[in-house]
Amino acid sequence: MAQHQARKRFGQNFLEDEAIIDQIIRAIGPRPVDNMVEIGPGLSALTRPLTQALERLRVVEIDRDLAARLRHHYSPNKLEIIEADALSVDFGALGPNLRIVGNLPYNISSPLLFHLLDYADAVLDQHFMLQREVIDRMVAKPGSSDYSRLSVMLQARYRMTKLFEVPPEAFNPPPRVVSAVVRMVPLPADRAQARDAKVFSQVVARAFSQKRKMLRGGLGDWTPHIDWEALEIAPTSRPADLSLEKYIALADHLMDKGV
Ligand code: SAM
């Protein structure tokens, strides 16, 4: 088949370093009967070793030419190809104990991580290669300059571990940024959580929409309803100062106040 020209709009940087590919596969630890889905298989860097380890693999690929190549190389019994935009895939329809993996297109990392949040109940774990800066934000703790909406929303749902970094030279074409691999394991059902996930998500979004503002200013028309003392939150704190537990408490408090 003809050589594939990497498409920028699909965030195509193909992993070529065999040692790194091995390292990622070992981190994933595929078992034959796993219910695994790979997002963005591309030219098969991870797909090939995964299909060797698994009875069956599903992949989601948006690029029609790459999907055609995969169809040409693998039998449908071994590889099910979902030719689609991962952002519109209903991962909940793919069965329980889902293991999601992928060297993700960096241009859609955040929306994809938020999309996958909706299916965390069906997920066993996720292993992703992403831009290092994004992973640093995912695992950042309060007080750090990387601590953001992404940190709070994902830490509310997953235990996350940054595993290792991957230099640009491992790819063709090399991306302009350093990459890293992260493991995400959904927290158990008895985790601390807000009573209403939607309110929690709104509170976190609104707080971080003005990252440098003090909370009493950044929460707009909610502010007069907040009993800061009862919450043990200083109204002068900034969004990056608050722990996940405080965001949960704030969301529940606003619910109690009927806001
Ligand atoms: N896994 C391959 C590797 O490691 O070499 C390719 C990784 S490349 C960074 C990202 C892959 O995701 C490409 O194959 C690209 O076509 C695909 N992709 C981009 N946007 C996508 C989307 N919205 N949904 C599904 N796949 C997408």
PDB file of C-alpha atoms and ligand atoms in Angstrom:
ATOM      1  CA  MET A   1       0.000   0.000   0.000  1.00  0.00           C
ATOM      2  CA  ALA A   2       1.085   3.552  -0.642  1.00  0.00           C
ATOM      3  CA  GLN A   3       2.994   5.384   2.035  1.00  0.00           C
ATOM      4  CA  HIS A   4       0.739   7.359   4.363  1.00  0.00           C
ATOM      5  CA  GLN A   5       1.251  11.107   4.521  1.00  0.00           C
ATOM      6  CA  ALA A   6       0.780  12.230   8.157  1.00  0.00           C
ATOM      7  CA  ARG A   7      -2.268  14.506   8.504  1.00  0.00           C
ATOM      8  CA  LYS A   8      -1.831  17.426  10.826  1.00  0.00           C
ATOM      9  CA  ARG A   9      -5.540  18.014  11.314  1.00  0.00           C
ATOM     10  CA  PHE A  10      -5.858  14.532  12.824  1.00  0.00           C
ATOM     11  CA  GLY A  11      -2.857  15.065  15.113  1.00  0.00           C
ATOM     12  CA  GLN A  12      -0.897  12.329  13.380  1.00  0.00           C
ATOM     13  CA  ASN A  13       2.526  11.636  14.851  1.00  0.00           C
ATOM     14  CA  PHE A  14       3.349   7.984  14.480  1.00  0.00           C
ATOM     15  CA  LEU A  15       5.296   6.218  17.185  1.00  0.00           C
ATOM     16  CA  GLU A  16       8.277   4.353  15.767  1.00  0.00           C
ATOM     17  CA  ASP A  17      10.608   3.675  18.690  1.00  0.00           C
ATOM     18  CA  GLU A  18      10.327  -0.056  19.386  1.00  0.00           C
ATOM     19  CA  ALA A  19      11.682   0.228  22.943  1.00  0.00           C
ATOM     20  CA  ILE A  20       9.004   2.792  23.812  1.00  0.00           C
ATOM     21  CA  ILE A  21       6.289   0.735  22.139  1.00  0.00           C
ATOM     22  CA  ASP A  22       7.397  -2.215  24.333  1.00  0.00           C
ATOM     23  CA  GLN A  23       7.392  -0.037  27.420  1.00  0.00           C
ATOM     24  CA  ILE A  24       3.815   1.115  26.728  1.00  0.00           C
ATOM     25  CA  ILE A  25       2.584  -2.421  26.065  1.00  0.00           C
ATOM     26  CA  ARG A  26       4.186  -3.627  29.327  1.00  0.00           C
ATOM     27  CA  ALA A  27       2.517  -0.759  31.188  1.00  0.00           C
ATOM     28  CA  ILE A  28      -0.860  -1.726  29.704  1.00  0.00           C
ATOM     29  CA  GLY A  29      -0.317  -5.428  30.424  1.00  0.00           C
ATOM     30  CA  PRO A  30      -2.889  -6.836  27.952  1.00  0.00           C
ATOM     31  CA  ARG A  31      -4.507 -10.192  28.834  1.00  0.00           C
ATOM     32  CA  PRO A  32      -6.088 -12.368  26.104  1.00  0.00           C
ATOM     33  CA  VAL A  33      -9.739 -11.873  27.087  1.00  0.00           C
ATOM     34  CA  ASP A  34      -9.554  -8.153  27.891  1.00  0.00           C
ATOM     35  CA  ASN A  35     -12.334  -5.956  26.524  1.00  0.00           C
ATOM     36  CA  MET A  36      -9.935  -3.420  25.030  1.00  0.00           C
ATOM     37  CA  VAL A  37     -10.453  -0.506  22.699  1.00  0.00           C
ATOM     38  CA  GLU A  38      -7.673   1.560  21.163  1.00  0.00           C
ATOM     39  CA  ILE A  39      -8.321   5.159  20.134  1.00  0.00           C
ATOM     40  CA  GLY A  40      -6.370   6.299  17.059  1.00  0.00           C
ATOM     41  CA  PRO A  41      -4.508   3.149  15.942  1.00  0.00           C
ATOM     42  CA  GLY A  42      -2.830   5.016  13.065  1.00  0.00           C
ATOM     43  CA  LEU A  43      -0.168   2.841  11.460  1.00  0.00           C
ATOM     44  CA  SER A  44      -0.505   0.096  14.109  1.00  0.00           C
ATOM     45  CA  ALA A  45       2.433   0.904  16.426  1.00  0.00           C
ATOM     46  CA  LEU A  46       0.389  -0.290  19.436  1.00  0.00           C
ATOM     47  CA  THR A  47      -2.259  -2.172  17.467  1.00  0.00           C
ATOM     48  CA  ARG A  48       0.133  -4.852  16.214  1.00  0.00           C
ATOM     49  CA  PRO A  49       1.480  -5.946  19.629  1.00  0.00           C
ATOM     50  CA  LEU A  50      -1.991  -5.596  21.166  1.00  0.00           C
ATOM     51  CA  THR A  51      -3.599  -7.878  18.578  1.00  0.00           C
ATOM     52  CA  GLN A  52      -0.831 -10.399  19.281  1.00  0.00           C
ATOM     53  CA  ALA A  53      -1.641 -10.379  22.983  1.00  0.00           C
ATOM     54  CA  LEU A  54      -5.442 -10.230  22.756  1.00  0.00           C
ATOM     55  CA  GLU A  55      -8.046 -12.546  21.299  1.00  0.00           C
ATOM     56  CA  ARG A  56      -9.755  -9.526  19.821  1.00  0.00           C
ATOM     57  CA  LEU A  57      -9.246  -5.752  19.728  1.00  0.00           C
ATOM     58  CA  ARG A  58     -11.504  -2.856  18.811  1.00  0.00           C
ATOM     59  CA  VAL A  59     -10.123   0.387  17.431  1.00  0.00           C
ATOM     60  CA  VAL A  60     -11.622   3.814  16.762  1.00  0.00           C
ATOM     61  CA  GLU A  61     -10.013   5.630  13.825  1.00  0.00           C
ATOM     62  CA  ILE A  62     -11.282   8.805  12.164  1.00  0.00           C
ATOM     63  CA  ASP A  63      -8.986   8.765   9.127  1.00  0.00           C
ATOM     64  CA  ARG A  64     -10.673   6.860   6.308  1.00  0.00           C
ATOM     65  CA  ASP A  65      -7.379   5.915   4.621  1.00  0.00           C
ATOM     66  CA  LEU A  66      -5.891   4.570   7.836  1.00  0.00           C
ATOM     67  CA  ALA A  67      -9.077   2.608   8.548  1.00  0.00           C
ATOM     68  CA  ALA A  68      -8.823   1.100   5.036  1.00  0.00           C
ATOM     69  CA  ARG A  69      -5.209   0.080   5.659  1.00  0.00           C
ATOM     70  CA  LEU A  70      -6.198  -1.619   8.890  1.00  0.00           C
ATOM     71  CA  ARG A  71      -9.008  -3.485   7.120  1.00  0.00           C
ATOM     72  CA  HIS A  72      -6.482  -4.664   4.584  1.00  0.00           C
ATOM     73  CA  HIS A  73      -3.999  -5.906   7.206  1.00  0.00           C
ATOM     74  CA  TYR A  74      -6.191  -7.560   9.824  1.00  0.00           C
ATOM     75  CA  SER A  75      -9.017 -10.054   9.739  1.00  0.00           C
ATOM     76  CA  PRO A  76     -12.340  -8.785  11.120  1.00  0.00           C
ATOM     77  CA  ASN A  77     -12.286 -11.584  13.720  1.00  0.00           C
ATOM     78  CA  LYS A  78      -9.126 -10.120  15.188  1.00  0.00           C
ATOM     79  CA  LEU A  79      -9.741  -6.403  14.755  1.00  0.00           C
ATOM     80  CA  GLU A  80     -13.047  -4.575  14.786  1.00  0.00           C
ATOM     81  CA  ILE A  81     -12.630  -1.157  13.196  1.00  0.00           C
ATOM     82  CA  ILE A  82     -14.964   1.602  14.283  1.00  0.00           C
ATOM     83  CA  GLU A  83     -14.438   4.308  11.678  1.00  0.00           C
ATOM     84  CA  ALA A  84     -15.579   7.334  13.636  1.00  0.00           C
ATOM     85  CA  ASP A  85     -14.665  10.414  15.599  1.00  0.00           C
ATOM     86  CA  ALA A  86     -13.819   9.163  19.106  1.00  0.00           C
ATOM     87  CA  LEU A  87     -15.573  12.272  20.482  1.00  0.00           C
ATOM     88  CA  SER A  88     -18.904  10.941  19.260  1.00  0.00           C
ATOM     89  CA  VAL A  89     -18.446   7.270  20.146  1.00  0.00           C
ATOM     90  CA  ASP A  90     -20.769   5.849  22.809  1.00  0.00           C
ATOM     91  CA  PHE A  91     -18.154   3.966  24.838  1.00  0.00           C
ATOM     92  CA  GLY A  92     -20.934   2.781  27.132  1.00  0.00           C
ATOM     93  CA  ALA A  93     -22.155   0.525  24.325  1.00  0.00           C
ATOM     94  CA  LEU A  94     -18.851  -1.360  24.179  1.00  0.00           C
ATOM     95  CA  GLY A  95     -19.506  -3.568  27.189  1.00  0.00           C
ATOM     96  CA  PRO A  96     -18.272  -3.622  30.779  1.00  0.00           C
ATOM     97  CA  ASN A  97     -14.714  -3.640  32.166  1.00  0.00           C
ATOM     98  CA  LEU A  98     -13.516  -1.639  29.228  1.00  0.00           C
ATOM     99  CA  ARG A  99      -9.788  -1.048  28.941  1.00  0.00           C
ATOM    100  CA  ILE A 100      -9.175   2.061  26.815  1.00  0.00           C
ATOM    101  CA  VAL A 101      -5.737   2.769  25.403  1.00  0.00           C
ATOM    102  CA  GLY A 102      -4.229   5.078  22.855  1.00  0.00           C
ATOM    103  CA  ASN A 103      -1.549   7.383  21.701  1.00  0.00           C
ATOM    104  CA  LEU A 104      -4.060  10.172  21.469  1.00  0.00           C
ATOM    105  CA  PRO A 105      -4.298  12.974  18.953  1.00  0.00           C
ATOM    106  CA  TYR A 106      -3.095  15.894  21.087  1.00  0.00           C
ATOM    107  CA  ASN A 107      -5.411  18.425  19.450  1.00  0.00           C
ATOM    108  CA  ILE A 108      -8.458  16.765  21.036  1.00  0.00           C
ATOM    109  CA  SER A 109      -6.964  15.557  24.356  1.00  0.00           C
ATOM    110  CA  SER A 110      -9.053  17.646  26.742  1.00  0.00           C
ATOM    111  CA  PRO A 111     -12.442  17.194  25.022  1.00  0.00           C
ATOM    112  CA  LEU A 112     -11.749  13.472  24.722  1.00  0.00           C
ATOM    113  CA  LEU A 113     -10.819  13.125  28.411  1.00  0.00           C
ATOM    114  CA  PHE A 114     -14.044  14.948  29.312  1.00  0.00           C
ATOM    115  CA  HIS A 115     -16.052  12.779  26.904  1.00  0.00           C
ATOM    116  CA  LEU A 116     -14.633   9.613  28.491  1.00  0.00           C
ATOM    117  CA  LEU A 117     -15.590  10.850  31.973  1.00  0.00           C
ATOM    118  CA  ASP A 118     -19.196  10.009  31.066  1.00  0.00           C
ATOM    119  CA  TYR A 119     -18.300   6.333  30.713  1.00  0.00           C
ATOM    120  CA  ALA A 120     -16.024   5.888  33.722  1.00  0.00           C
ATOM    121  CA  ASP A 121     -18.490   3.440  35.307  1.00  0.00           C
ATOM    122  CA  ALA A 122     -17.924   0.990  32.454  1.00  0.00           C
ATOM    123  CA  VAL A 123     -14.141   1.370  32.489  1.00  0.00           C
ATOM    124  CA  LEU A 124     -11.535  -0.829  34.129  1.00  0.00           C
ATOM    125  CA  ASP A 125      -8.612   1.409  33.234  1.00  0.00           C
ATOM    126  CA  GLN A 126      -7.198   3.817  30.639  1.00  0.00           C
ATOM    127  CA  HIS A 127      -3.621   4.168  29.404  1.00  0.00           C
ATOM    128  CA  PHE A 128      -2.886   7.175  27.239  1.00  0.00           C
ATOM    129  CA  MET A 129       0.056   8.895  25.669  1.00  0.00           C
ATOM    130  CA  LEU A 130      -0.520  12.626  25.759  1.00  0.00           C
ATOM    131  CA  GLN A 131       1.370  15.857  25.680  1.00  0.00           C
ATOM    132  CA  ARG A 132       3.419  15.973  28.908  1.00  0.00           C
ATOM    133  CA  GLU A 133       1.940  19.336  29.915  1.00  0.00           C
ATOM    134  CA  VAL A 134      -1.569  17.872  29.808  1.00  0.00           C
ATOM    135  CA  ILE A 135      -0.595  14.943  32.034  1.00  0.00           C
ATOM    136  CA  ASP A 136       1.131  17.332  34.437  1.00  0.00           C
ATOM    137  CA  ARG A 137      -2.162  19.217  34.678  1.00  0.00           C
ATOM    138  CA  MET A 138      -4.148  16.009  35.152  1.00  0.00           C
ATOM    139  CA  VAL A 139      -2.089  14.930  38.179  1.00  0.00           C
ATOM    140  CA  ALA A 140      -1.377  18.412  39.638  1.00  0.00           C
ATOM    141  CA  LYS A 141      -2.154  19.101  43.287  1.00  0.00           C
ATOM    142  CA  PRO A 142      -3.759  22.248  44.765  1.00  0.00           C
ATOM    143  CA  GLY A 143      -1.405  25.206  44.950  1.00  0.00           C
ATOM    144  CA  SER A 144       0.521  24.152  41.862  1.00  0.00           C
ATOM    145  CA  SER A 145       0.354  26.372  38.776  1.00  0.00           C
ATOM    146  CA  ASP A 146      -0.713  23.286  36.773  1.00  0.00           C
ATOM    147  CA  TYR A 147      -3.763  22.723  38.998  1.00  0.00           C
ATOM    148  CA  SER A 148      -6.799  23.395  36.812  1.00  0.00           C
ATOM    149  CA  ARG A 149     -10.342  22.405  35.949  1.00  0.00           C
ATOM    150  CA  LEU A 150      -8.930  19.291  34.269  1.00  0.00           C
ATOM    151  CA  SER A 151      -7.102  18.269  37.491  1.00  0.00           C
ATOM    152  CA  VAL A 152     -10.194  18.614  39.690  1.00  0.00           C
ATOM    153  CA  MET A 153     -12.640  16.978  37.273  1.00  0.00           C
ATOM    154  CA  LEU A 154     -10.403  14.006  36.539  1.00  0.00           C
ATOM    155  CA  GLN A 155      -9.119  13.534  40.104  1.00  0.00           C
ATOM    156  CA  ALA A 156     -12.754  13.374  41.234  1.00  0.00           C
ATOM    157  CA  ARG A 157     -13.195  10.270  39.093  1.00  0.00           C
ATOM    158  CA  TYR A 158      -9.811   8.547  38.610  1.00  0.00           C
ATOM    159  CA  ARG A 159      -6.641   7.621  40.387  1.00  0.00           C
ATOM    160  CA  MET A 160      -3.980   8.763  37.944  1.00  0.00           C
ATOM    161  CA  THR A 161      -0.299   7.965  37.655  1.00  0.00           C
ATOM    162  CA  LYS A 162       2.165   9.575  35.290  1.00  0.00           C
ATOM    163  CA  LEU A 163       4.275   6.604  34.167  1.00  0.00           C
ATOM    164  CA  PHE A 164       7.084   7.910  31.952  1.00  0.00           C
ATOM    165  CA  GLU A 165       7.991  10.577  29.420  1.00  0.00           C
ATOM    166  CA  VAL A 166       8.587  10.076  25.709  1.00  0.00           C
ATOM    167  CA  PRO A 167      10.843  12.380  23.636  1.00  0.00           C
ATOM    168  CA  PRO A 168       9.741  13.832  20.260  1.00  0.00           C
ATOM    169  CA  GLU A 169      12.345  11.725  18.411  1.00  0.00           C
ATOM    170  CA  ALA A 170      10.327   8.583  19.152  1.00  0.00           C
ATOM    171  CA  PHE A 171       7.758   9.724  16.561  1.00  0.00           C
ATOM    172  CA  ASN A 172       7.551  10.354  12.849  1.00  0.00           C
ATOM    173  CA  PRO A 173       6.992  13.210  12.257  1.00  0.00           C
ATOM    174  CA  PRO A 174       8.271  14.365  15.673  1.00  0.00           C
ATOM    175  CA  PRO A 175       5.748  16.501  17.570  1.00  0.00           C
ATOM    176  CA  ARG A 176       6.892  19.874  18.906  1.00  0.00           C
ATOM    177  CA  VAL A 177       6.261  18.788  22.488  1.00  0.00           C
ATOM    178  CA  VAL A 178       7.443  16.149  24.933  1.00  0.00           C
ATOM    179  CA  SER A 179       4.929  13.369  25.529  1.00  0.00           C
ATOM    180  CA  ALA A 180       4.174  11.161  28.518  1.00  0.00           C
ATOM    181  CA  VAL A 181       2.114   8.109  29.393  1.00  0.00           C
ATOM    182  CA  VAL A 182      -0.564   8.144  32.076  1.00  0.00           C
ATOM    183  CA  ARG A 183      -2.561   5.389  33.788  1.00  0.00           C
ATOM    184  CA  MET A 184      -6.117   6.262  34.877  1.00  0.00           C
ATOM    185  CA  VAL A 185      -8.095   3.909  37.107  1.00  0.00           C
ATOM    186  CA  PRO A 186     -11.681   4.881  38.014  1.00  0.00           C
ATOM    187  CA  LEU A 187     -12.205   5.367  41.750  1.00  0.00           C
ATOM    188  CA  PRO A 188     -14.612   2.999  43.512  1.00  0.00           C
ATOM    189  CA  ALA A 189     -18.311   3.842  43.862  1.00  0.00           C
ATOM    190  CA  ASP A 190     -17.847   4.742  47.563  1.00  0.00           C
ATOM    191  CA  ARG A 191     -15.423   7.573  46.731  1.00  0.00           C
ATOM    192  CA  ALA A 192     -16.095  11.045  48.122  1.00  0.00           C
ATOM    193  CA  GLN A 193     -18.310  12.773  45.588  1.00  0.00           C
ATOM    194  CA  ALA A 194     -20.717  15.651  45.216  1.00  0.00           C
ATOM    195  CA  ARG A 195     -24.442  14.863  45.510  1.00  0.00           C
ATOM    196  CA  ASP A 196     -25.045  16.253  42.059  1.00  0.00           C
ATOM    197  CA  ALA A 197     -22.349  15.698  39.445  1.00  0.00           C
ATOM    198  CA  LYS A 198     -23.740  18.445  37.217  1.00  0.00           C
ATOM    199  CA  VAL A 199     -23.641  21.105  39.936  1.00  0.00           C
ATOM    200  CA  PHE A 200     -20.116  19.996  40.858  1.00  0.00           C
ATOM    201  CA  SER A 201     -19.010  20.327  37.260  1.00  0.00           C
ATOM    202  CA  GLN A 202     -20.597  23.797  36.977  1.00  0.00           C
ATOM    203  CA  VAL A 203     -18.944  25.003  40.188  1.00  0.00           C
ATOM    204  CA  VAL A 204     -15.510  23.820  39.087  1.00  0.00           C
ATOM    205  CA  ALA A 205     -15.950  25.285  35.596  1.00  0.00           C
ATOM    206  CA  ARG A 206     -17.089  28.643  36.889  1.00  0.00           C
ATOM    207  CA  ALA A 207     -14.334  28.860  39.505  1.00  0.00           C
ATOM    208  CA  PHE A 208     -11.584  28.127  37.000  1.00  0.00           C
ATOM    209  CA  SER A 209     -13.037  30.328  34.268  1.00  0.00           C
ATOM    210  CA  GLN A 210     -11.254  33.181  36.046  1.00  0.00           C
ATOM    211  CA  LYS A 211      -8.228  31.393  37.362  1.00  0.00           C
ATOM    212  CA  ARG A 212      -6.498  34.401  38.876  1.00  0.00           C
ATOM    213  CA  LYS A 213      -9.556  35.917  40.522  1.00  0.00           C
ATOM    214  CA  MET A 214     -10.390  35.427  44.185  1.00  0.00           C
ATOM    215  CA  LEU A 215     -13.277  33.019  44.624  1.00  0.00           C
ATOM    216  CA  ARG A 216     -15.600  35.661  46.077  1.00  0.00           C
ATOM    217  CA  GLY A 217     -15.250  37.536  42.765  1.00  0.00           C
ATOM    218  CA  GLY A 218     -15.030  34.572  40.428  1.00  0.00           C
ATOM    219  CA  LEU A 219     -18.234  32.848  41.542  1.00  0.00           C
ATOM    220  CA  GLY A 220     -20.448  35.733  40.444  1.00  0.00           C
ATOM    221  CA  ASP A 221     -24.093  35.630  41.548  1.00  0.00           C
ATOM    222  CA  TRP A 222     -23.466  32.525  43.671  1.00  0.00           C
ATOM    223  CA  THR A 223     -21.182  34.475  46.006  1.00  0.00           C
ATOM    224  CA  PRO A 224     -23.849  36.076  48.266  1.00  0.00           C
ATOM    225  CA  HIS A 225     -25.254  32.624  49.069  1.00  0.00           C
ATOM    226  CA  ILE A 226     -21.977  31.166  50.282  1.00  0.00           C
ATOM    227  CA  ASP A 227     -21.265  30.738  54.004  1.00  0.00           C
ATOM    228  CA  TRP A 228     -17.475  30.806  53.763  1.00  0.00           C
ATOM    229  CA  GLU A 229     -16.953  30.240  57.466  1.00  0.00           C
ATOM    230  CA  ALA A 230     -19.096  27.109  57.574  1.00  0.00           C
ATOM    231  CA  LEU A 231     -17.187  25.768  54.587  1.00  0.00           C
ATOM    232  CA  GLU A 232     -13.842  26.771  56.101  1.00  0.00           C
ATOM    233  CA  ILE A 233     -12.864  28.377  52.807  1.00  0.00           C
ATOM    234  CA  ALA A 234     -11.294  31.836  52.691  1.00  0.00           C
ATOM    235  CA  PRO A 235     -13.288  34.020  50.249  1.00  0.00           C
ATOM    236  CA  THR A 236      -9.952  35.446  49.179  1.00  0.00           C
ATOM    237  CA  SER A 237      -8.643  32.058  48.031  1.00  0.00           C
ATOM    238  CA  ARG A 238      -8.071  31.486  44.350  1.00  0.00           C
ATOM    239  CA  PRO A 239      -9.469  28.550  42.428  1.00  0.00           C
ATOM    240  CA  ALA A 240      -6.097  26.771  42.420  1.00  0.00           C
ATOM    241  CA  ASP A 241      -5.973  26.782  46.254  1.00  0.00           C
ATOM    242  CA  LEU A 242      -9.006  24.563  46.793  1.00  0.00           C
ATOM    243  CA  SER A 243      -8.739  20.808  47.252  1.00  0.00           C
ATOM    244  CA  LEU A 244     -11.112  18.401  45.542  1.00  0.00           C
ATOM    245  CA  GLU A 245     -12.875  17.894  48.899  1.00  0.00           C
ATOM    246  CA  LYS A 246     -13.522  21.637  49.181  1.00  0.00           C
ATOM    247  CA  TYR A 247     -14.983  21.756  45.665  1.00  0.00           C
ATOM    248  CA  ILE A 248     -17.287  18.887  46.618  1.00  0.00           C
ATOM    249  CA  ALA A 249     -18.298  20.707  49.813  1.00  0.00           C
ATOM    250  CA  LEU A 250     -18.883  23.943  47.878  1.00  0.00           C
ATOM    251  CA  ALA A 251     -21.101  22.190  45.311  1.00  0.00           C
ATOM    252  CA  ASP A 252     -23.175  20.493  48.042  1.00  0.00           C
ATOM    253  CA  HIS A 253     -23.440  23.787  49.931  1.00  0.00           C
ATOM    254  CA  LEU A 254     -24.787  25.588  46.857  1.00  0.00           C
ATOM    255  CA  MET A 255     -27.311  22.784  46.392  1.00  0.00           C
ATOM    256  CA  ASP A 256     -28.435  23.135  50.020  1.00  0.00           C
ATOM    257  CA  LYS A 257     -28.940  26.843  49.397  1.00  0.00           C
ATOM    258  CA  GLY A 258     -31.062  25.987  46.385  1.00  0.00           C
ATOM    259  CA  VAL A 259     -28.812  27.949  44.042  1.00  0.00           C
TER     260      VAL A 259
HETATM  261  N1  SAM B   1      -1.442   5.010  17.614  1.00  0.00           N
HETATM  262  C1  SAM B   1      -0.628   5.474  16.498  1.00  0.00           C
HETATM  263  C2  SAM B   1       0.811   5.555  16.946  1.00  0.00           C
HETATM  264  O1  SAM B   1       1.060   5.416  18.143  1.00  0.00           O
HETATM  265  O2  SAM B   1       1.695   5.716  16.100  1.00  0.00           O
HETATM  266  C3  SAM B   1      -1.117   6.828  15.974  1.00  0.00           C
HETATM  267  C4  SAM B   1      -1.102   7.966  16.950  1.00  0.00           C
HETATM  268  S1  SAM B   1      -1.485   9.553  16.255  1.00  0.00           S
HETATM  269  C5  SAM B   1      -0.788  10.583  17.514  1.00  0.00           C
HETATM  270  C6  SAM B   1      -3.220   9.800  16.544  1.00  0.00           C
HETATM  271  C7  SAM B   1      -4.171   8.879  15.790  1.00  0.00           C
HETATM  272  O3  SAM B   1      -5.529   9.225  16.149  1.00  0.00           O
HETATM  273  C8  SAM B   1      -4.111   8.971  14.291  1.00  0.00           C
HETATM  274  O4  SAM B   1      -4.217   7.685  13.749  1.00  0.00           O
HETATM  275  C9  SAM B   1      -5.324   9.830  13.915  1.00  0.00           C
HETATM  276  O5  SAM B   1      -5.815   9.604  12.609  1.00  0.00           O
HETATM  277  C10 SAM B   1      -6.322   9.386  14.965  1.00  0.00           C
HETATM  278  N2  SAM B   1      -7.361  10.389  15.278  1.00  0.00           N
HETATM  279  C11 SAM B   1      -7.263  11.737  15.239  1.00  0.00           C
HETATM  280  N3  SAM B   1      -8.401  12.328  15.629  1.00  0.00           N
HETATM  281  C12 SAM B   1      -9.255  11.320  15.937  1.00  0.00           C
HETATM  282  C13 SAM B   1     -10.599  11.282  16.394  1.00  0.00           C
HETATM  283  N4  SAM B   1     -11.281  12.404  16.634  1.00  0.00           N
HETATM  284  N5  SAM B   1     -11.178  10.075  16.595  1.00  0.00           N
HETATM  285  C14 SAM B   1     -10.485   8.926  16.346  1.00  0.00           C
HETATM  286  N6  SAM B   1      -9.212   8.907  15.919  1.00  0.00           N
HETATM  287  C15 SAM B   1      -8.601  10.075  15.713  1.00  0.00           C
END
